[in-house]
């Protein structure tokens, strides 16, 4: 579902997150690993302020591992704790608690020194639409669901999901708006599936996809559609027609565009990262 964000919605989202922040020790900022720059909310620092944060590069199974490694090094060099994550995968999700403890190590050590009994870390999941917030929460809840009930002061209806005895998560994520001023970012969000198609022309998007794949993942593109090197370097609209014909779509440009976009989103074209570290990390 596409949500159109108006100033009123943004103010409300911000307020809701600020309310919840009071109850947690740490924020899990969920980001799409294919878009480590474009899928972050532009005002997050201002919204969460000094609250400790763990950046989770989710959908790491779909992203280019070489790019993910570079982005992790980059975020780490900026004093962030960051983890590549696949929200549906048990082994991956289990890494969250140790990483969160690392972020909070000073606080936990201080509490220990004061004789305070170790307690579960309280966290909230935060991010723009479609980065996998519900998937992660459902996965955690599905394990051993035992909501601890309303706690004093917590927004009515707010529940905690317990994960083992070391982590408690607010059961509703904070949903923030995506970056939308820059058309390039909008296009990348659309290619990842974060923004639905009705806002953009399918064929423009497919041409942008072909340009991207030809530049960064030419072998994946050739292999998927049986293209030669020469095929690859014709004009982009001709390349799209070539792919349409190879798929038996004749000259149906729209059908080919839709197919290309769906195949990229679902990972059929292989793993890819739209936000290139070399271009964006500064
Ligand atoms: P939300 O809007 O942030 O709550 O995002 P959802 O949890 O609804 O996830 C959006 C889409 O991404 C769904 O189709 C999920 O199945 C998919 N998804 C979420 N996490 C992962 C992941 O780690 N890997 C892959 N391949 N897909 C994921």
PDB file of C-alpha atoms and ligand atoms in Angstrom:
ATOM      1  CA  UNK A   1       0.000   0.000   0.000  1.00  0.00           C
ATOM      2  CA  UNK A   2       1.307   3.418  -0.865  1.00  0.00           C
ATOM      3  CA  UNK A   3       0.965   5.998   1.827  1.00  0.00           C
ATOM      4  CA  UNK A   4       1.035   9.591   0.712  1.00  0.00           C
ATOM      5  CA  UNK A   5       2.832  11.509   3.404  1.00  0.00           C
ATOM      6  CA  UNK A   6       1.503  14.941   4.158  1.00  0.00           C
ATOM      7  CA  UNK A   7       2.912  17.274   6.821  1.00  0.00           C
ATOM      8  CA  UNK A   8       0.134  16.285   9.231  1.00  0.00           C
ATOM      9  CA  UNK A   9       0.995  12.595   8.887  1.00  0.00           C
ATOM     10  CA  UNK A  10       4.649  13.302   9.424  1.00  0.00           C
ATOM     11  CA  UNK A  11       4.002  15.309  12.573  1.00  0.00           C
ATOM     12  CA  UNK A  12       1.792  12.516  13.894  1.00  0.00           C
ATOM     13  CA  UNK A  13       4.340   9.803  13.074  1.00  0.00           C
ATOM     14  CA  UNK A  14       7.038  11.831  14.774  1.00  0.00           C
ATOM     15  CA  UNK A  15       4.890  12.361  17.857  1.00  0.00           C
ATOM     16  CA  UNK A  16       4.040   8.677  18.115  1.00  0.00           C
ATOM     17  CA  UNK A  17       7.671   7.687  17.898  1.00  0.00           C
ATOM     18  CA  UNK A  18       8.686  10.296  20.483  1.00  0.00           C
ATOM     19  CA  UNK A  19       6.038   8.901  22.875  1.00  0.00           C
ATOM     20  CA  UNK A  20       7.337   5.377  22.517  1.00  0.00           C
ATOM     21  CA  UNK A  21      10.958   6.356  22.835  1.00  0.00           C
ATOM     22  CA  UNK A  22      10.430   7.049  26.531  1.00  0.00           C
ATOM     23  CA  UNK A  23       9.827   3.383  27.208  1.00  0.00           C
ATOM     24  CA  UNK A  24      12.776   1.844  25.427  1.00  0.00           C
ATOM     25  CA  UNK A  25      16.512   1.556  25.953  1.00  0.00           C
ATOM     26  CA  UNK A  26      17.349   1.277  22.297  1.00  0.00           C
ATOM     27  CA  UNK A  27      15.973   1.815  18.805  1.00  0.00           C
ATOM     28  CA  UNK A  28      16.350  -0.771  16.070  1.00  0.00           C
ATOM     29  CA  UNK A  29      16.506   1.255  12.879  1.00  0.00           C
ATOM     30  CA  UNK A  30      15.467  -1.032  10.056  1.00  0.00           C
ATOM     31  CA  UNK A  31      16.923  -0.154   6.684  1.00  0.00           C
ATOM     32  CA  UNK A  32      16.758  -2.016   3.360  1.00  0.00           C
ATOM     33  CA  UNK A  33      20.255  -3.440   2.760  1.00  0.00           C
ATOM     34  CA  UNK A  34      19.811  -2.697  -0.957  1.00  0.00           C
ATOM     35  CA  UNK A  35      19.272   0.968  -0.036  1.00  0.00           C
ATOM     36  CA  UNK A  36      21.411   1.772   3.004  1.00  0.00           C
ATOM     37  CA  UNK A  37      21.230   5.468   2.200  1.00  0.00           C
ATOM     38  CA  UNK A  38      17.874   5.946   0.447  1.00  0.00           C
ATOM     39  CA  UNK A  39      15.720   3.892   2.821  1.00  0.00           C
ATOM     40  CA  UNK A  40      16.620   5.876   5.934  1.00  0.00           C
ATOM     41  CA  UNK A  41      14.221   8.473   7.250  1.00  0.00           C
ATOM     42  CA  UNK A  42      15.707  11.935   6.650  1.00  0.00           C
ATOM     43  CA  UNK A  43      14.926  13.201  10.150  1.00  0.00           C
ATOM     44  CA  UNK A  44      15.758  10.167  12.198  1.00  0.00           C
ATOM     45  CA  UNK A  45      18.670  11.704  14.102  1.00  0.00           C
ATOM     46  CA  UNK A  46      16.509  14.615  15.095  1.00  0.00           C
ATOM     47  CA  UNK A  47      13.628  12.355  16.104  1.00  0.00           C
ATOM     48  CA  UNK A  48      15.487   9.843  18.235  1.00  0.00           C
ATOM     49  CA  UNK A  49      18.160  12.276  19.434  1.00  0.00           C
ATOM     50  CA  UNK A  50      20.522  10.621  21.903  1.00  0.00           C
ATOM     51  CA  UNK A  51      18.644   7.332  22.149  1.00  0.00           C
ATOM     52  CA  UNK A  52      21.051   4.447  21.496  1.00  0.00           C
ATOM     53  CA  UNK A  53      20.511   2.850  18.108  1.00  0.00           C
ATOM     54  CA  UNK A  54      21.303  -0.343  16.294  1.00  0.00           C
ATOM     55  CA  UNK A  55      21.109  -0.117  12.502  1.00  0.00           C
ATOM     56  CA  UNK A  56      19.753  -3.303  10.946  1.00  0.00           C
ATOM     57  CA  UNK A  57      20.442  -3.691   7.228  1.00  0.00           C
ATOM     58  CA  UNK A  58      17.521  -5.979   6.519  1.00  0.00           C
ATOM     59  CA  UNK A  59      16.881  -8.085   3.390  1.00  0.00           C
ATOM     60  CA  UNK A  60      20.604  -8.751   3.372  1.00  0.00           C
ATOM     61  CA  UNK A  61      19.743 -11.964   1.503  1.00  0.00           C
ATOM     62  CA  UNK A  62      18.728  -9.822  -1.491  1.00  0.00           C
ATOM     63  CA  UNK A  63      21.626  -7.341  -1.353  1.00  0.00           C
ATOM     64  CA  UNK A  64      25.048  -7.535  -2.967  1.00  0.00           C
ATOM     65  CA  UNK A  65      27.291  -8.918  -0.171  1.00  0.00           C
ATOM     66  CA  UNK A  66      30.345  -6.920  -1.282  1.00  0.00           C
ATOM     67  CA  UNK A  67      28.387  -3.665  -1.051  1.00  0.00           C
ATOM     68  CA  UNK A  68      26.855  -4.673   2.286  1.00  0.00           C
ATOM     69  CA  UNK A  69      30.323  -5.210   3.746  1.00  0.00           C
ATOM     70  CA  UNK A  70      31.404  -1.752   2.604  1.00  0.00           C
ATOM     71  CA  UNK A  71      28.298  -0.110   4.019  1.00  0.00           C
ATOM     72  CA  UNK A  72      28.781  -1.910   7.338  1.00  0.00           C
ATOM     73  CA  UNK A  73      32.365  -0.647   7.541  1.00  0.00           C
ATOM     74  CA  UNK A  74      31.162   2.818   6.688  1.00  0.00           C
ATOM     75  CA  UNK A  75      28.431   2.948   9.344  1.00  0.00           C
ATOM     76  CA  UNK A  76      30.830   1.464  11.877  1.00  0.00           C
ATOM     77  CA  UNK A  77      33.420   4.127  11.080  1.00  0.00           C
ATOM     78  CA  UNK A  78      30.736   6.714  11.881  1.00  0.00           C
ATOM     79  CA  UNK A  79      30.377   5.255  15.384  1.00  0.00           C
ATOM     80  CA  UNK A  80      27.256   3.243  14.671  1.00  0.00           C
ATOM     81  CA  UNK A  81      26.550  -0.336  15.538  1.00  0.00           C
ATOM     82  CA  UNK A  82      25.210  -2.123  12.507  1.00  0.00           C
ATOM     83  CA  UNK A  83      24.153  -5.622  11.592  1.00  0.00           C
ATOM     84  CA  UNK A  84      23.220  -7.235   8.278  1.00  0.00           C
ATOM     85  CA  UNK A  85      19.927  -9.021   8.822  1.00  0.00           C
ATOM     86  CA  UNK A  86      17.486 -11.375   7.116  1.00  0.00           C
ATOM     87  CA  UNK A  87      14.342 -10.919   9.159  1.00  0.00           C
ATOM     88  CA  UNK A  88      12.880 -14.302   8.220  1.00  0.00           C
ATOM     89  CA  UNK A  89      15.945 -16.237   9.212  1.00  0.00           C
ATOM     90  CA  UNK A  90      16.332 -17.551  12.777  1.00  0.00           C
ATOM     91  CA  UNK A  91      20.081 -17.593  12.857  1.00  0.00           C
ATOM     92  CA  UNK A  92      20.216 -14.047  11.561  1.00  0.00           C
ATOM     93  CA  UNK A  93      17.640 -12.726  14.037  1.00  0.00           C
ATOM     94  CA  UNK A  94      19.502 -14.298  16.960  1.00  0.00           C
ATOM     95  CA  UNK A  95      22.395 -11.933  16.346  1.00  0.00           C
ATOM     96  CA  UNK A  96      20.271  -8.970  17.359  1.00  0.00           C
ATOM     97  CA  UNK A  97      20.498  -9.452  21.140  1.00  0.00           C
ATOM     98  CA  UNK A  98      24.318  -9.611  21.330  1.00  0.00           C
ATOM     99  CA  UNK A  99      24.552  -6.596  19.016  1.00  0.00           C
ATOM    100  CA  UNK A 100      22.063  -4.626  21.134  1.00  0.00           C
ATOM    101  CA  UNK A 101      24.010  -5.513  24.281  1.00  0.00           C
ATOM    102  CA  UNK A 102      27.113  -4.157  22.659  1.00  0.00           C
ATOM    103  CA  UNK A 103      25.411  -0.845  21.945  1.00  0.00           C
ATOM    104  CA  UNK A 104      24.243  -0.646  25.555  1.00  0.00           C
ATOM    105  CA  UNK A 105      27.370  -2.080  27.172  1.00  0.00           C
ATOM    106  CA  UNK A 106      28.254   1.095  29.114  1.00  0.00           C
ATOM    107  CA  UNK A 107      24.759   1.423  30.513  1.00  0.00           C
ATOM    108  CA  UNK A 108      24.504  -2.270  31.374  1.00  0.00           C
ATOM    109  CA  UNK A 109      27.930  -2.205  33.057  1.00  0.00           C
ATOM    110  CA  UNK A 110      26.932   0.830  35.087  1.00  0.00           C
ATOM    111  CA  UNK A 111      23.737  -0.875  36.230  1.00  0.00           C
ATOM    112  CA  UNK A 112      25.658  -3.995  37.160  1.00  0.00           C
ATOM    113  CA  UNK A 113      28.193  -1.979  39.165  1.00  0.00           C
ATOM    114  CA  UNK A 114      25.285  -0.427  41.073  1.00  0.00           C
ATOM    115  CA  UNK A 115      24.029  -3.893  41.919  1.00  0.00           C
ATOM    116  CA  UNK A 116      20.996  -3.741  39.632  1.00  0.00           C
ATOM    117  CA  UNK A 117      19.845  -7.191  38.540  1.00  0.00           C
ATOM    118  CA  UNK A 118      20.288  -7.789  34.804  1.00  0.00           C
ATOM    119  CA  UNK A 119      17.003  -7.187  32.982  1.00  0.00           C
ATOM    120  CA  UNK A 120      15.658  -7.539  29.465  1.00  0.00           C
ATOM    121  CA  UNK A 121      16.621  -4.834  27.026  1.00  0.00           C
ATOM    122  CA  UNK A 122      13.590  -2.841  25.859  1.00  0.00           C
ATOM    123  CA  UNK A 123      13.557  -1.895  22.229  1.00  0.00           C
ATOM    124  CA  UNK A 124      11.407  -0.534  19.461  1.00  0.00           C
ATOM    125  CA  UNK A 125      11.587  -1.186  15.741  1.00  0.00           C
ATOM    126  CA  UNK A 126      11.581   1.863  13.526  1.00  0.00           C
ATOM    127  CA  UNK A 127      11.776   2.505   9.806  1.00  0.00           C
ATOM    128  CA  UNK A 128      10.105   3.592   6.584  1.00  0.00           C
ATOM    129  CA  UNK A 129       7.417   1.344   5.015  1.00  0.00           C
ATOM    130  CA  UNK A 130       8.418  -1.972   3.484  1.00  0.00           C
ATOM    131  CA  UNK A 131      11.821  -2.424   5.120  1.00  0.00           C
ATOM    132  CA  UNK A 132      10.582  -5.525   6.988  1.00  0.00           C
ATOM    133  CA  UNK A 133       9.424  -4.184  10.353  1.00  0.00           C
ATOM    134  CA  UNK A 134       6.347  -6.436  10.596  1.00  0.00           C
ATOM    135  CA  UNK A 135       8.277  -9.415   9.300  1.00  0.00           C
ATOM    136  CA  UNK A 136      10.845  -9.002  12.048  1.00  0.00           C
ATOM    137  CA  UNK A 137       8.261  -8.458  14.783  1.00  0.00           C
ATOM    138  CA  UNK A 138       6.162 -11.410  13.624  1.00  0.00           C
ATOM    139  CA  UNK A 139       9.206 -13.581  13.497  1.00  0.00           C
ATOM    140  CA  UNK A 140      10.222 -12.602  17.009  1.00  0.00           C
ATOM    141  CA  UNK A 141       6.675 -12.951  18.305  1.00  0.00           C
ATOM    142  CA  UNK A 142       6.181 -16.286  16.590  1.00  0.00           C
ATOM    143  CA  UNK A 143       9.051 -17.781  18.514  1.00  0.00           C
ATOM    144  CA  UNK A 144       7.799 -17.690  22.010  1.00  0.00           C
ATOM    145  CA  UNK A 145       5.043 -15.194  22.256  1.00  0.00           C
ATOM    146  CA  UNK A 146       4.424 -14.021  25.776  1.00  0.00           C
ATOM    147  CA  UNK A 147       3.390 -10.421  25.804  1.00  0.00           C
ATOM    148  CA  UNK A 148       4.099  -8.956  29.180  1.00  0.00           C
ATOM    149  CA  UNK A 149       1.004  -6.795  29.141  1.00  0.00           C
ATOM    150  CA  UNK A 150       0.552  -3.109  29.582  1.00  0.00           C
ATOM    151  CA  UNK A 151       3.046  -1.434  31.782  1.00  0.00           C
ATOM    152  CA  UNK A 152       2.263   1.724  33.670  1.00  0.00           C
ATOM    153  CA  UNK A 153       2.501   4.731  31.460  1.00  0.00           C
ATOM    154  CA  UNK A 154       2.693   2.822  28.216  1.00  0.00           C
ATOM    155  CA  UNK A 155       0.274   3.987  25.555  1.00  0.00           C
ATOM    156  CA  UNK A 156      -2.992   2.132  25.925  1.00  0.00           C
ATOM    157  CA  UNK A 157      -2.984  -1.116  24.024  1.00  0.00           C
ATOM    158  CA  UNK A 158       0.756  -1.162  23.731  1.00  0.00           C
ATOM    159  CA  UNK A 159       2.140  -4.626  24.288  1.00  0.00           C
ATOM    160  CA  UNK A 160       5.611  -6.016  24.653  1.00  0.00           C
ATOM    161  CA  UNK A 161       6.860  -8.974  22.716  1.00  0.00           C
ATOM    162  CA  UNK A 162       9.302 -11.017  24.709  1.00  0.00           C
ATOM    163  CA  UNK A 163      12.183 -12.673  22.910  1.00  0.00           C
ATOM    164  CA  UNK A 164      13.900 -15.109  25.260  1.00  0.00           C
ATOM    165  CA  UNK A 165      14.564 -13.384  28.572  1.00  0.00           C
ATOM    166  CA  UNK A 166      16.901 -10.779  27.196  1.00  0.00           C
ATOM    167  CA  UNK A 167      14.798  -8.656  24.894  1.00  0.00           C
ATOM    168  CA  UNK A 168      11.394  -6.987  24.996  1.00  0.00           C
ATOM    169  CA  UNK A 169      10.063  -5.188  21.963  1.00  0.00           C
ATOM    170  CA  UNK A 170       7.146  -2.849  21.587  1.00  0.00           C
ATOM    171  CA  UNK A 171       4.729  -4.817  19.427  1.00  0.00           C
ATOM    172  CA  UNK A 172       3.973  -1.950  17.056  1.00  0.00           C
ATOM    173  CA  UNK A 173       6.795  -0.485  15.030  1.00  0.00           C
ATOM    174  CA  UNK A 174       7.420   3.188  14.474  1.00  0.00           C
ATOM    175  CA  UNK A 175       6.583   3.968  10.859  1.00  0.00           C
ATOM    176  CA  UNK A 176       8.353   6.950   9.382  1.00  0.00           C
ATOM    177  CA  UNK A 177       8.206   8.582   5.979  1.00  0.00           C
ATOM    178  CA  UNK A 178      10.772   7.935   3.285  1.00  0.00           C
ATOM    179  CA  UNK A 179      12.956  10.514   1.582  1.00  0.00           C
ATOM    180  CA  UNK A 180      10.886  11.832  -1.284  1.00  0.00           C
ATOM    181  CA  UNK A 181      12.387  15.079  -2.466  1.00  0.00           C
ATOM    182  CA  UNK A 182      15.045  13.569  -4.698  1.00  0.00           C
ATOM    183  CA  UNK A 183      13.594  11.835  -7.804  1.00  0.00           C
ATOM    184  CA  UNK A 184      16.574   9.459  -8.003  1.00  0.00           C
ATOM    185  CA  UNK A 185      15.850   8.235  -4.502  1.00  0.00           C
ATOM    186  CA  UNK A 186      12.157   7.890  -5.383  1.00  0.00           C
ATOM    187  CA  UNK A 187      13.107   5.767  -8.346  1.00  0.00           C
ATOM    188  CA  UNK A 188      15.324   3.507  -6.251  1.00  0.00           C
ATOM    189  CA  UNK A 189      12.635   3.120  -3.602  1.00  0.00           C
ATOM    190  CA  UNK A 190      10.208   2.174  -6.376  1.00  0.00           C
ATOM    191  CA  UNK A 191      12.618  -0.383  -7.826  1.00  0.00           C
ATOM    192  CA  UNK A 192      12.990  -2.004  -4.407  1.00  0.00           C
ATOM    193  CA  UNK A 193       9.202  -2.114  -4.017  1.00  0.00           C
ATOM    194  CA  UNK A 194       9.055   0.403  -1.168  1.00  0.00           C
ATOM    195  CA  UNK A 195       6.977   2.809  -3.266  1.00  0.00           C
ATOM    196  CA  UNK A 196       4.294   1.289  -5.408  1.00  0.00           C
ATOM    197  CA  UNK A 197       4.032   1.792  -9.129  1.00  0.00           C
ATOM    198  CA  UNK A 198       1.068   4.104  -9.431  1.00  0.00           C
ATOM    199  CA  UNK A 199       3.287   7.089  -8.744  1.00  0.00           C
ATOM    200  CA  UNK A 200       5.790   6.342 -11.470  1.00  0.00           C
ATOM    201  CA  UNK A 201       5.696   5.281 -15.086  1.00  0.00           C
ATOM    202  CA  UNK A 202       6.487   1.618 -15.384  1.00  0.00           C
ATOM    203  CA  UNK A 203       8.507   1.962 -18.566  1.00  0.00           C
ATOM    204  CA  UNK A 204      10.674   4.771 -17.149  1.00  0.00           C
ATOM    205  CA  UNK A 205      11.343   2.587 -14.157  1.00  0.00           C
ATOM    206  CA  UNK A 206      12.212  -0.425 -16.298  1.00  0.00           C
ATOM    207  CA  UNK A 207      14.619   1.642 -18.395  1.00  0.00           C
ATOM    208  CA  UNK A 208      16.276   2.949 -15.227  1.00  0.00           C
ATOM    209  CA  UNK A 209      16.556  -0.643 -14.033  1.00  0.00           C
ATOM    210  CA  UNK A 210      18.200  -1.743 -17.270  1.00  0.00           C
ATOM    211  CA  UNK A 211      20.677   1.108 -17.100  1.00  0.00           C
ATOM    212  CA  UNK A 212      21.526   0.188 -13.522  1.00  0.00           C
ATOM    213  CA  UNK A 213      21.911  -3.535 -14.198  1.00  0.00           C
ATOM    214  CA  UNK A 214      23.918  -2.982 -17.350  1.00  0.00           C
ATOM    215  CA  UNK A 215      26.330  -0.831 -15.404  1.00  0.00           C
ATOM    216  CA  UNK A 216      26.727  -2.821 -12.209  1.00  0.00           C
ATOM    217  CA  UNK A 217      25.459  -6.350 -12.821  1.00  0.00           C
ATOM    218  CA  UNK A 218      25.837  -7.000 -16.581  1.00  0.00           C
ATOM    219  CA  UNK A 219      26.429 -10.732 -16.172  1.00  0.00           C
ATOM    220  CA  UNK A 220      23.268 -11.232 -14.130  1.00  0.00           C
ATOM    221  CA  UNK A 221      21.287  -9.381 -16.787  1.00  0.00           C
ATOM    222  CA  UNK A 222      22.804 -11.333 -19.664  1.00  0.00           C
ATOM    223  CA  UNK A 223      22.295 -14.639 -17.977  1.00  0.00           C
ATOM    224  CA  UNK A 224      18.687 -14.067 -16.969  1.00  0.00           C
ATOM    225  CA  UNK A 225      17.500 -13.016 -20.432  1.00  0.00           C
ATOM    226  CA  UNK A 226      19.973 -14.831 -22.654  1.00  0.00           C
ATOM    227  CA  UNK A 227      21.580 -11.628 -23.966  1.00  0.00           C
ATOM    228  CA  UNK A 228      24.896 -11.178 -25.713  1.00  0.00           C
ATOM    229  CA  UNK A 229      27.426  -8.422 -24.987  1.00  0.00           C
ATOM    230  CA  UNK A 230      26.245  -6.615 -28.137  1.00  0.00           C
ATOM    231  CA  UNK A 231      22.604  -6.877 -27.080  1.00  0.00           C
ATOM    232  CA  UNK A 232      23.504  -5.201 -23.837  1.00  0.00           C
ATOM    233  CA  UNK A 233      24.938  -2.052 -25.328  1.00  0.00           C
ATOM    234  CA  UNK A 234      22.200  -1.047 -27.706  1.00  0.00           C
ATOM    235  CA  UNK A 235      19.913   1.887 -26.865  1.00  0.00           C
ATOM    236  CA  UNK A 236      17.955   1.160 -23.693  1.00  0.00           C
ATOM    237  CA  UNK A 237      14.479   1.097 -25.341  1.00  0.00           C
ATOM    238  CA  UNK A 238      15.841  -1.368 -27.923  1.00  0.00           C
ATOM    239  CA  UNK A 239      17.243  -3.498 -25.142  1.00  0.00           C
ATOM    240  CA  UNK A 240      13.832  -3.548 -23.491  1.00  0.00           C
ATOM    241  CA  UNK A 241      12.211  -4.647 -26.763  1.00  0.00           C
ATOM    242  CA  UNK A 242      14.873  -7.316 -27.186  1.00  0.00           C
ATOM    243  CA  UNK A 243      14.040  -8.708 -23.751  1.00  0.00           C
ATOM    244  CA  UNK A 244      10.301  -8.533 -24.507  1.00  0.00           C
ATOM    245  CA  UNK A 245      10.837 -10.585 -27.681  1.00  0.00           C
ATOM    246  CA  UNK A 246      13.040 -13.117 -25.963  1.00  0.00           C
ATOM    247  CA  UNK A 247      10.302 -13.623 -23.428  1.00  0.00           C
ATOM    248  CA  UNK A 248       7.723 -14.086 -26.158  1.00  0.00           C
ATOM    249  CA  UNK A 249       5.967 -10.806 -25.338  1.00  0.00           C
ATOM    250  CA  UNK A 250       6.397  -9.600 -28.929  1.00  0.00           C
ATOM    251  CA  UNK A 251       6.676  -5.798 -28.729  1.00  0.00           C
ATOM    252  CA  UNK A 252       4.657  -5.466 -25.560  1.00  0.00           C
ATOM    253  CA  UNK A 253       6.744  -2.828 -23.839  1.00  0.00           C
ATOM    254  CA  UNK A 254       4.489  -2.540 -20.793  1.00  0.00           C
ATOM    255  CA  UNK A 255       4.395  -6.246 -20.111  1.00  0.00           C
ATOM    256  CA  UNK A 256       8.180  -6.467 -20.394  1.00  0.00           C
ATOM    257  CA  UNK A 257       8.592  -3.471 -18.090  1.00  0.00           C
ATOM    258  CA  UNK A 258       6.374  -5.005 -15.452  1.00  0.00           C
ATOM    259  CA  UNK A 259       8.151  -8.337 -15.680  1.00  0.00           C
ATOM    260  CA  UNK A 260      11.571  -6.704 -15.341  1.00  0.00           C
ATOM    261  CA  UNK A 261      10.556  -4.753 -12.273  1.00  0.00           C
ATOM    262  CA  UNK A 262       8.941  -7.758 -10.594  1.00  0.00           C
ATOM    263  CA  UNK A 263      11.943  -9.931 -11.283  1.00  0.00           C
ATOM    264  CA  UNK A 264      14.327  -7.375  -9.821  1.00  0.00           C
ATOM    265  CA  UNK A 265      12.209  -6.925  -6.693  1.00  0.00           C
ATOM    266  CA  UNK A 266      11.854 -10.619  -6.047  1.00  0.00           C
ATOM    267  CA  UNK A 267      15.553 -11.337  -6.442  1.00  0.00           C
ATOM    268  CA  UNK A 268      15.229 -13.366  -9.668  1.00  0.00           C
ATOM    269  CA  UNK A 269      17.885 -11.185 -11.257  1.00  0.00           C
ATOM    270  CA  UNK A 270      20.291 -12.031  -8.465  1.00  0.00           C
ATOM    271  CA  UNK A 271      21.500  -9.997  -5.540  1.00  0.00           C
ATOM    272  CA  UNK A 272      21.954  -6.282  -6.024  1.00  0.00           C
ATOM    273  CA  UNK A 273      22.487  -3.053  -4.113  1.00  0.00           C
ATOM    274  CA  UNK A 274      20.920   0.085  -5.563  1.00  0.00           C
ATOM    275  CA  UNK A 275      22.732   2.527  -3.269  1.00  0.00           C
ATOM    276  CA  UNK A 276      26.344   2.312  -4.360  1.00  0.00           C
ATOM    277  CA  UNK A 277      28.744   2.810  -1.503  1.00  0.00           C
ATOM    278  CA  UNK A 278      31.309   4.450  -3.797  1.00  0.00           C
ATOM    279  CA  UNK A 279      28.822   7.137  -4.836  1.00  0.00           C
ATOM    280  CA  UNK A 280      26.975   7.841  -1.638  1.00  0.00           C
ATOM    281  CA  UNK A 281      29.116   7.225   1.420  1.00  0.00           C
ATOM    282  CA  UNK A 282      30.693  10.499   2.411  1.00  0.00           C
TER     283      UNK A 282
HETATM  284  P1  LIG B   1       7.137  -3.196   6.875  1.00  0.00           P
HETATM  285  O1  LIG B   1       6.268  -2.331   6.026  1.00  0.00           O
HETATM  286  O2  LIG B   1       8.402  -2.484   7.259  1.00  0.00           O
HETATM  287  O3  LIG B   1       6.442  -3.778   8.065  1.00  0.00           O
HETATM  288  O4  LIG B   1       7.623  -4.396   5.934  1.00  0.00           O
HETATM  289  P2  LIG B   1       7.092  -5.916   5.855  1.00  0.00           P
HETATM  290  O5  LIG B   1       7.489  -6.672   7.074  1.00  0.00           O
HETATM  291  O6  LIG B   1       5.645  -5.904   5.494  1.00  0.00           O
HETATM  292  O7  LIG B   1       7.964  -6.477   4.640  1.00  0.00           O
HETATM  293  C1  LIG B   1       7.844  -5.992   3.320  1.00  0.00           C
HETATM  294  C2  LIG B   1       8.190  -7.106   2.336  1.00  0.00           C
HETATM  295  O8  LIG B   1       9.553  -7.468   2.476  1.00  0.00           O
HETATM  296  C3  LIG B   1       7.395  -8.387   2.570  1.00  0.00           C
HETATM  297  O9  LIG B   1       7.080  -8.928   1.299  1.00  0.00           O
HETATM  298  C4  LIG B   1       8.370  -9.289   3.313  1.00  0.00           C
HETATM  299  O10 LIG B   1       8.135 -10.657   3.063  1.00  0.00           O
HETATM  300  C5  LIG B   1       9.693  -8.865   2.707  1.00  0.00           C
HETATM  301  N1  LIG B   1      10.829  -9.069   3.634  1.00  0.00           N
HETATM  302  C6  LIG B   1      10.955  -8.618   4.899  1.00  0.00           C
HETATM  303  N2  LIG B   1      12.138  -8.968   5.424  1.00  0.00           N
HETATM  304  C7  LIG B   1      12.789  -9.668   4.464  1.00  0.00           C
HETATM  305  C8  LIG B   1      14.087 -10.278   4.390  1.00  0.00           C
HETATM  306  O11 LIG B   1      14.909 -10.244   5.299  1.00  0.00           O
HETATM  307  N3  LIG B   1      14.408 -10.882   3.193  1.00  0.00           N
HETATM  308  C9  LIG B   1      13.544 -10.916   2.130  1.00  0.00           C
HETATM  309  N4  LIG B   1      13.947 -11.538   1.015  1.00  0.00           N
HETATM  310  N5  LIG B   1      12.326 -10.353   2.172  1.00  0.00           N
HETATM  311  C10 LIG B   1      11.950  -9.730   3.318  1.00  0.00           C
END
